[in-house]
Amino acid sequence: MSLHCQRLGDGPDLVLLHGWGLHSGIWDGVAERLADRFRVHLIDLPGHGHSAPPAEFDLDGVCDLLVEAVPAGAHWLGWSLGGTLAGGVAARFPARVARLVLVAANPRFVAAPDWPAAMQPEILEGFGRDMMRDHRATLMRFLSLVARGAPDGTVLRRLRAALQAAPSPTMEALRGGLGILRDADLRPALETLDAPVLWLGGARDTLVPIEALRAVAARHPAMRLQEFAAAGHAPFVSHPVEFVGAVQEFLS
């Protein structure tokens, strides 16, 4: 299958991957600015937006589809679930990734005894149960968590408008995304990544605690971390100008 991909601008290739339950339209407002310097590839993940669902939505399968959609040697930027997928691509196909930007992406999304700065497993399991009863209401509740910590109500309004602007994600894709967030652990891959990495995180993020990104930066001094003091889980929505500036500076 092929993925829906919109392309903007000219220059070095830059792939943008959205988060769980949304679509590439979430990048409106930053994609156009990034297109001043890059050829931006806006991909709808399988079963999201205008992309057809795959037979199975798992980490390896989605990564295989993603690398087929864009040229080798691109920069990859992923937000939340998209960050896990971008990290998976870099780990499995290192020659295809020039630089990596991970936005509000936790190397391990759910907490473990050796990784406490993460979502508690029962919360993620609750999303799975609620989704079976009313997936639309569950997505709306998730967006409220994404917007928590933002400086005002603009982020939640933008997220809700984006959700309405494209076809709803399939249940298979939603379940698969939750499975990836539950099971994926990129910490071993970070030890061997060749690509330069920039982590971007909101200090008020309640889904991916900034302490997790600080722990990564402390363990991997070559990786850069930039914090947005007044942002939550979606700094590119609340602080688009600062966000684009950070990405452009890192990729230049």
mmCIF file of C-alpha atoms in Angstrom:
data_model
loop_
_atom_site.group_PDB
_atom_site.id
_atom_site.type_symbol
_atom_site.label_atom_id
_atom_site.label_comp_id
_atom_site.label_asym_id
_atom_site.label_seq_id
_atom_site.Cartn_x
_atom_site.Cartn_y
_atom_site.Cartn_z
ATOM 1 C CA MET A 1 0.000 0.000 0.000
ATOM 2 C CA SER A 2 1.049 3.604 -0.469
ATOM 3 C CA LEU A 3 0.693 6.329 2.131
ATOM 4 C CA HIS A 4 -0.952 9.684 1.556
ATOM 5 C CA CYS A 5 1.831 12.270 1.406
ATOM 6 C CA GLN A 6 1.636 15.982 0.686
ATOM 7 C CA ARG A 7 4.870 17.718 -0.328
ATOM 8 C CA LEU A 8 5.723 21.383 0.127
ATOM 9 C CA GLY A 9 8.768 23.496 -0.728
ATOM 10 C CA ASP A 10 12.216 22.761 -2.079
ATOM 11 C CA GLY A 11 15.514 21.850 -0.453
ATOM 12 C CA PRO A 12 16.686 18.986 1.758
ATOM 13 C CA ASP A 13 13.965 16.415 2.425
ATOM 14 C CA LEU A 14 12.213 16.643 5.802
ATOM 15 C CA VAL A 15 9.598 14.075 6.867
ATOM 16 C CA LEU A 16 6.937 15.068 9.423
ATOM 17 C CA LEU A 17 5.109 12.300 11.321
ATOM 18 C CA HIS A 18 2.030 13.124 13.400
ATOM 19 C CA GLY A 19 0.840 11.543 16.632
ATOM 20 C CA TRP A 20 -1.817 9.027 17.658
ATOM 21 C CA GLY A 21 -5.335 9.507 16.319
ATOM 22 C CA LEU A 22 -4.566 12.586 14.213
ATOM 23 C CA HIS A 23 -3.218 13.218 10.708
ATOM 24 C CA SER A 24 -0.677 15.359 8.866
ATOM 25 C CA GLY A 25 -2.935 18.419 8.947
ATOM 26 C CA ILE A 26 -1.826 18.931 12.543
ATOM 27 C CA TRP A 27 1.349 20.472 11.115
ATOM 28 C CA ASP A 28 -0.518 23.425 9.565
ATOM 29 C CA GLY A 29 1.236 26.559 10.686
ATOM 30 C CA VAL A 30 4.715 25.057 10.902
ATOM 31 C CA ALA A 31 4.928 23.045 7.664
ATOM 32 C CA GLU A 32 4.621 26.179 5.550
ATOM 33 C CA ARG A 33 7.412 27.884 7.465
ATOM 34 C CA LEU A 34 9.655 24.824 7.220
ATOM 35 C CA ALA A 35 8.951 24.662 3.479
ATOM 36 C CA ASP A 36 10.918 27.895 3.067
ATOM 37 C CA ARG A 37 14.097 25.837 3.523
ATOM 38 C CA PHE A 38 13.100 22.188 3.089
ATOM 39 C CA ARG A 39 11.089 19.880 0.876
ATOM 40 C CA VAL A 40 8.567 18.874 3.510
ATOM 41 C CA HIS A 41 6.866 15.466 3.321
ATOM 42 C CA LEU A 42 3.584 15.450 5.275
ATOM 43 C CA ILE A 43 2.592 11.821 5.750
ATOM 44 C CA ASP A 44 -0.672 10.421 7.061
ATOM 45 C CA LEU A 45 0.164 7.289 9.036
ATOM 46 C CA PRO A 46 -1.592 4.092 7.912
ATOM 47 C CA GLY A 47 -5.276 4.175 8.758
ATOM 48 C CA HIS A 48 -5.099 7.880 9.635
ATOM 49 C CA GLY A 49 -6.256 10.834 7.579
ATOM 50 C CA HIS A 50 -6.274 9.888 3.905
ATOM 51 C CA SER A 51 -4.018 6.802 4.165
ATOM 52 C CA ALA A 52 -5.580 3.372 3.826
ATOM 53 C CA PRO A 53 -5.211 0.979 6.763
ATOM 54 C CA PRO A 54 -2.519 -1.700 6.524
ATOM 55 C CA ALA A 55 -3.074 -5.380 7.134
ATOM 56 C CA GLU A 56 -1.335 -4.937 10.502
ATOM 57 C CA PHE A 57 -0.342 -1.778 12.345
ATOM 58 C CA ASP A 58 2.888 -2.663 14.143
ATOM 59 C CA LEU A 59 6.230 -0.926 14.551
ATOM 60 C CA ASP A 60 8.213 -2.838 11.936
ATOM 61 C CA GLY A 61 5.408 -2.877 9.385
ATOM 62 C CA VAL A 62 4.701 0.854 9.643
ATOM 63 C CA CYS A 63 8.425 1.677 9.478
ATOM 64 C CA ASP A 64 8.687 -0.380 6.285
ATOM 65 C CA LEU A 65 5.860 1.609 4.727
ATOM 66 C CA LEU A 66 7.338 4.932 5.801
ATOM 67 C CA VAL A 67 10.772 4.379 4.268
ATOM 68 C CA GLU A 68 9.120 3.497 0.958
ATOM 69 C CA ALA A 69 7.304 6.842 0.904
ATOM 70 C CA VAL A 70 10.261 9.250 1.030
ATOM 71 C CA PRO A 71 13.771 9.555 -0.444
ATOM 72 C CA ALA A 72 16.775 8.133 1.353
ATOM 73 C CA GLY A 73 18.847 10.584 3.357
ATOM 74 C CA ALA A 74 15.927 12.685 4.554
ATOM 75 C CA HIS A 75 15.669 14.385 7.920
ATOM 76 C CA TRP A 76 12.907 12.856 10.048
ATOM 77 C CA LEU A 77 10.766 14.708 12.600
ATOM 78 C CA GLY A 78 8.197 12.829 14.653
ATOM 79 C CA TRP A 79 5.770 13.901 17.360
ATOM 80 C CA SER A 80 4.698 11.538 20.157
ATOM 81 C CA LEU A 81 3.760 8.257 18.406
ATOM 82 C CA GLY A 82 5.344 9.731 15.279
ATOM 83 C CA GLY A 83 8.547 10.174 17.261
ATOM 84 C CA THR A 84 8.539 6.497 18.207
ATOM 85 C CA LEU A 85 8.102 5.625 14.535
ATOM 86 C CA ALA A 86 10.819 8.048 13.395
ATOM 87 C CA GLY A 87 13.154 6.528 15.979
ATOM 88 C CA GLY A 88 12.230 3.070 14.733
ATOM 89 C CA VAL A 89 13.086 4.070 11.167
ATOM 90 C CA ALA A 90 16.451 5.467 12.284
ATOM 91 C CA ALA A 91 17.217 2.273 14.202
ATOM 92 C CA ARG A 92 16.255 -0.108 11.384
ATOM 93 C CA PHE A 93 17.377 1.964 8.384
ATOM 94 C CA PRO A 94 20.239 4.175 9.624
ATOM 95 C CA ALA A 95 21.526 4.962 6.134
ATOM 96 C CA ARG A 96 18.183 6.532 5.207
ATOM 97 C CA VAL A 97 18.085 9.077 8.056
ATOM 98 C CA ALA A 98 20.275 12.186 8.041
ATOM 99 C CA ARG A 99 19.104 13.862 11.255
ATOM 100 C CA LEU A 100 16.360 13.073 13.727
ATOM 101 C CA VAL A 101 14.053 15.466 15.600
ATOM 102 C CA LEU A 102 11.900 13.845 18.302
ATOM 103 C CA VAL A 103 9.082 16.003 19.666
ATOM 104 C CA ALA A 104 7.428 15.060 22.974
ATOM 105 C CA ALA A 105 8.515 11.485 22.289
ATOM 106 C CA ASN A 106 9.460 9.223 25.165
ATOM 107 C CA PRO A 107 11.957 6.408 24.419
ATOM 108 C CA ARG A 108 9.625 4.249 26.510
ATOM 109 C CA PHE A 109 6.114 5.678 26.579
ATOM 110 C CA VAL A 110 4.861 3.623 29.534
ATOM 111 C CA ALA A 111 6.502 3.516 32.931
ATOM 112 C CA ALA A 112 8.666 0.640 34.138
ATOM 113 C CA PRO A 113 10.678 0.070 37.329
ATOM 114 C CA ASP A 114 13.778 1.407 35.566
ATOM 115 C CA TRP A 115 11.892 4.177 33.699
ATOM 116 C CA PRO A 116 9.472 5.998 36.012
ATOM 117 C CA ALA A 117 9.132 9.223 33.985
ATOM 118 C CA ALA A 118 6.393 7.932 31.695
ATOM 119 C CA MET A 119 2.671 7.236 31.482
ATOM 120 C CA GLN A 120 1.348 4.653 33.893
ATOM 121 C CA PRO A 121 0.358 1.467 32.012
ATOM 122 C CA GLU A 122 -3.177 1.437 33.421
ATOM 123 C CA ILE A 123 -3.892 4.842 31.845
ATOM 124 C CA LEU A 124 -2.949 3.583 28.403
ATOM 125 C CA GLU A 125 -4.969 0.427 28.995
ATOM 126 C CA GLY A 126 -7.915 2.628 29.925
ATOM 127 C CA PHE A 127 -7.712 4.384 26.571
ATOM 128 C CA GLY A 128 -7.888 0.990 24.888
ATOM 129 C CA ARG A 129 -10.981 -0.065 26.821
ATOM 130 C CA ASP A 130 -12.745 3.274 26.370
ATOM 131 C CA MET A 131 -11.963 3.295 22.663
ATOM 132 C CA MET A 132 -13.941 0.098 22.159
ATOM 133 C CA ARG A 133 -17.025 1.766 23.669
ATOM 134 C CA ASP A 134 -16.738 5.205 22.024
ATOM 135 C CA HIS A 135 -13.591 5.905 20.060
ATOM 136 C CA ARG A 136 -14.629 9.485 19.195
ATOM 137 C CA ALA A 137 -15.116 10.450 22.822
ATOM 138 C CA THR A 138 -11.832 8.733 23.695
ATOM 139 C CA LEU A 139 -9.989 10.764 21.072
ATOM 140 C CA MET A 140 -11.510 13.960 22.442
ATOM 141 C CA ARG A 141 -10.400 13.029 25.954
ATOM 142 C CA PHE A 142 -6.926 12.295 24.627
ATOM 143 C CA LEU A 143 -6.772 15.728 22.967
ATOM 144 C CA SER A 144 -7.620 17.322 26.315
ATOM 145 C CA LEU A 145 -4.565 15.599 27.806
ATOM 146 C CA VAL A 146 -2.431 16.728 24.877
ATOM 147 C CA ALA A 147 -3.523 20.327 25.439
ATOM 148 C CA ARG A 148 -3.003 20.227 29.213
ATOM 149 C CA GLY A 149 -0.167 22.543 30.212
ATOM 150 C CA ALA A 150 -0.571 24.785 27.177
ATOM 151 C CA PRO A 151 -0.547 28.530 27.872
ATOM 152 C CA ASP A 152 -4.189 29.023 26.753
ATOM 153 C CA GLY A 153 -7.130 27.332 25.063
ATOM 154 C CA THR A 154 -5.795 27.829 21.543
ATOM 155 C CA VAL A 155 -4.052 24.455 21.479
ATOM 156 C CA LEU A 156 -7.182 22.468 22.338
ATOM 157 C CA ARG A 157 -9.235 24.371 19.779
ATOM 158 C CA ARG A 158 -6.604 23.721 17.098
ATOM 159 C CA LEU A 159 -6.407 20.031 17.959
ATOM 160 C CA ARG A 160 -10.184 19.582 17.868
ATOM 161 C CA ALA A 161 -10.418 21.439 14.553
ATOM 162 C CA ALA A 162 -7.678 19.240 13.104
ATOM 163 C CA LEU A 163 -9.499 16.088 14.208
ATOM 164 C CA GLN A 164 -12.609 17.247 12.338
ATOM 165 C CA ALA A 165 -10.688 18.165 9.169
ATOM 166 C CA ALA A 166 -9.961 14.632 7.922
ATOM 167 C CA PRO A 167 -11.540 11.175 7.999
ATOM 168 C CA SER A 168 -11.528 9.485 11.389
ATOM 169 C CA PRO A 169 -8.722 6.983 12.005
ATOM 170 C CA THR A 170 -9.665 3.334 11.747
ATOM 171 C CA MET A 171 -10.076 1.241 14.862
ATOM 172 C CA GLU A 172 -7.278 -1.043 13.667
ATOM 173 C CA ALA A 173 -4.901 1.917 13.412
ATOM 174 C CA LEU A 174 -5.901 3.243 16.822
ATOM 175 C CA ARG A 175 -5.409 -0.142 18.460
ATOM 176 C CA GLY A 176 -2.111 -0.624 16.653
ATOM 177 C CA GLY A 177 -0.842 2.792 17.721
ATOM 178 C CA LEU A 178 -1.651 2.075 21.347
ATOM 179 C CA GLY A 179 0.126 -1.245 21.011
ATOM 180 C CA ILE A 180 3.263 0.452 19.720
ATOM 181 C CA LEU A 181 3.181 2.993 22.546
ATOM 182 C CA ARG A 182 2.704 0.178 25.056
ATOM 183 C CA ASP A 183 5.435 -2.137 23.761
ATOM 184 C CA ALA A 184 8.109 -0.060 22.029
ATOM 185 C CA ASP A 185 11.329 0.679 23.896
ATOM 186 C CA LEU A 186 13.827 2.742 21.931
ATOM 187 C CA ARG A 187 16.372 2.983 24.717
ATOM 188 C CA PRO A 188 18.629 0.214 23.329
ATOM 189 C CA ALA A 189 18.509 1.819 19.873
ATOM 190 C CA LEU A 190 19.648 5.162 21.290
ATOM 191 C CA GLU A 191 22.944 3.554 22.256
ATOM 192 C CA THR A 192 23.855 2.887 18.624
ATOM 193 C CA LEU A 193 22.134 5.641 16.616
ATOM 194 C CA ASP A 194 24.445 7.311 14.132
ATOM 195 C CA ALA A 195 22.164 10.212 13.224
ATOM 196 C CA PRO A 196 22.389 13.446 15.234
ATOM 197 C CA VAL A 197 19.310 13.792 17.447
ATOM 198 C CA LEU A 198 17.403 16.814 18.757
ATOM 199 C CA TRP A 199 14.764 16.288 21.456
ATOM 200 C CA LEU A 200 12.074 18.957 21.810
ATOM 201 C CA GLY A 201 9.798 18.863 24.836
ATOM 202 C CA GLY A 202 7.350 20.954 26.806
ATOM 203 C CA ALA A 203 8.161 21.491 30.461
ATOM 204 C CA ARG A 204 4.420 21.245 31.261
ATOM 205 C CA ASP A 205 3.830 18.043 29.290
ATOM 206 C CA THR A 206 1.730 15.575 31.305
ATOM 207 C CA LEU A 207 1.959 12.718 28.772
ATOM 208 C CA VAL A 208 5.736 12.708 28.276
ATOM 209 C CA PRO A 209 7.336 14.195 31.393
ATOM 210 C CA ILE A 210 10.237 16.484 30.636
ATOM 211 C CA GLU A 211 12.229 14.465 33.201
ATOM 212 C CA ALA A 212 12.321 11.608 30.683
ATOM 213 C CA LEU A 213 13.952 13.779 28.042
ATOM 214 C CA ARG A 214 16.368 15.203 30.586
ATOM 215 C CA ALA A 215 17.365 11.652 31.507
ATOM 216 C CA VAL A 216 18.057 10.885 27.845
ATOM 217 C CA ALA A 217 20.120 14.040 27.437
ATOM 218 C CA ALA A 218 22.119 13.248 30.560
ATOM 219 C CA ARG A 219 22.893 9.742 29.302
ATOM 220 C CA HIS A 220 23.638 10.830 25.727
ATOM 221 C CA PRO A 221 25.543 14.134 25.854
ATOM 222 C CA ALA A 222 25.857 14.233 22.047
ATOM 223 C CA MET A 223 22.075 14.481 21.764
ATOM 224 C CA ARG A 224 20.554 17.912 22.160
ATOM 225 C CA LEU A 225 17.519 18.821 24.234
ATOM 226 C CA GLN A 226 15.531 22.027 23.920
ATOM 227 C CA GLU A 227 12.739 22.697 26.387
ATOM 228 C CA PHE A 228 9.726 24.953 25.896
ATOM 229 C CA ALA A 229 9.055 26.255 29.377
ATOM 230 C CA ALA A 230 5.413 27.229 28.796
ATOM 231 C CA ALA A 231 4.412 24.320 26.528
ATOM 232 C CA GLY A 232 2.654 21.011 27.040
ATOM 233 C CA HIS A 233 2.609 17.994 24.724
ATOM 234 C CA ALA A 234 2.269 19.989 21.478
ATOM 235 C CA PRO A 235 4.908 22.752 21.465
ATOM 236 C CA PHE A 236 4.653 23.151 17.688
ATOM 237 C CA VAL A 237 1.028 24.272 18.151
ATOM 238 C CA SER A 238 1.536 26.583 21.122
ATOM 239 C CA HIS A 239 4.956 27.971 20.081
ATOM 240 C CA PRO A 240 5.210 27.593 16.280
ATOM 241 C CA VAL A 241 7.782 30.327 15.674
ATOM 242 C CA GLU A 242 10.173 29.102 18.362
ATOM 243 C CA PHE A 243 9.602 25.510 17.266
ATOM 244 C CA VAL A 244 10.444 26.194 13.630
ATOM 245 C CA GLY A 245 13.499 28.184 14.661
ATOM 246 C CA ALA A 246 14.816 25.302 16.750
ATOM 247 C CA VAL A 247 14.274 22.793 13.918
ATOM 248 C CA GLN A 248 15.839 25.026 11.276
ATOM 249 C CA GLU A 249 18.891 25.748 13.431
ATOM 250 C CA PHE A 250 19.453 22.053 14.142
ATOM 251 C CA LEU A 251 19.042 20.928 10.541
ATOM 252 C CA SER A 252 21.072 23.720 8.953
#
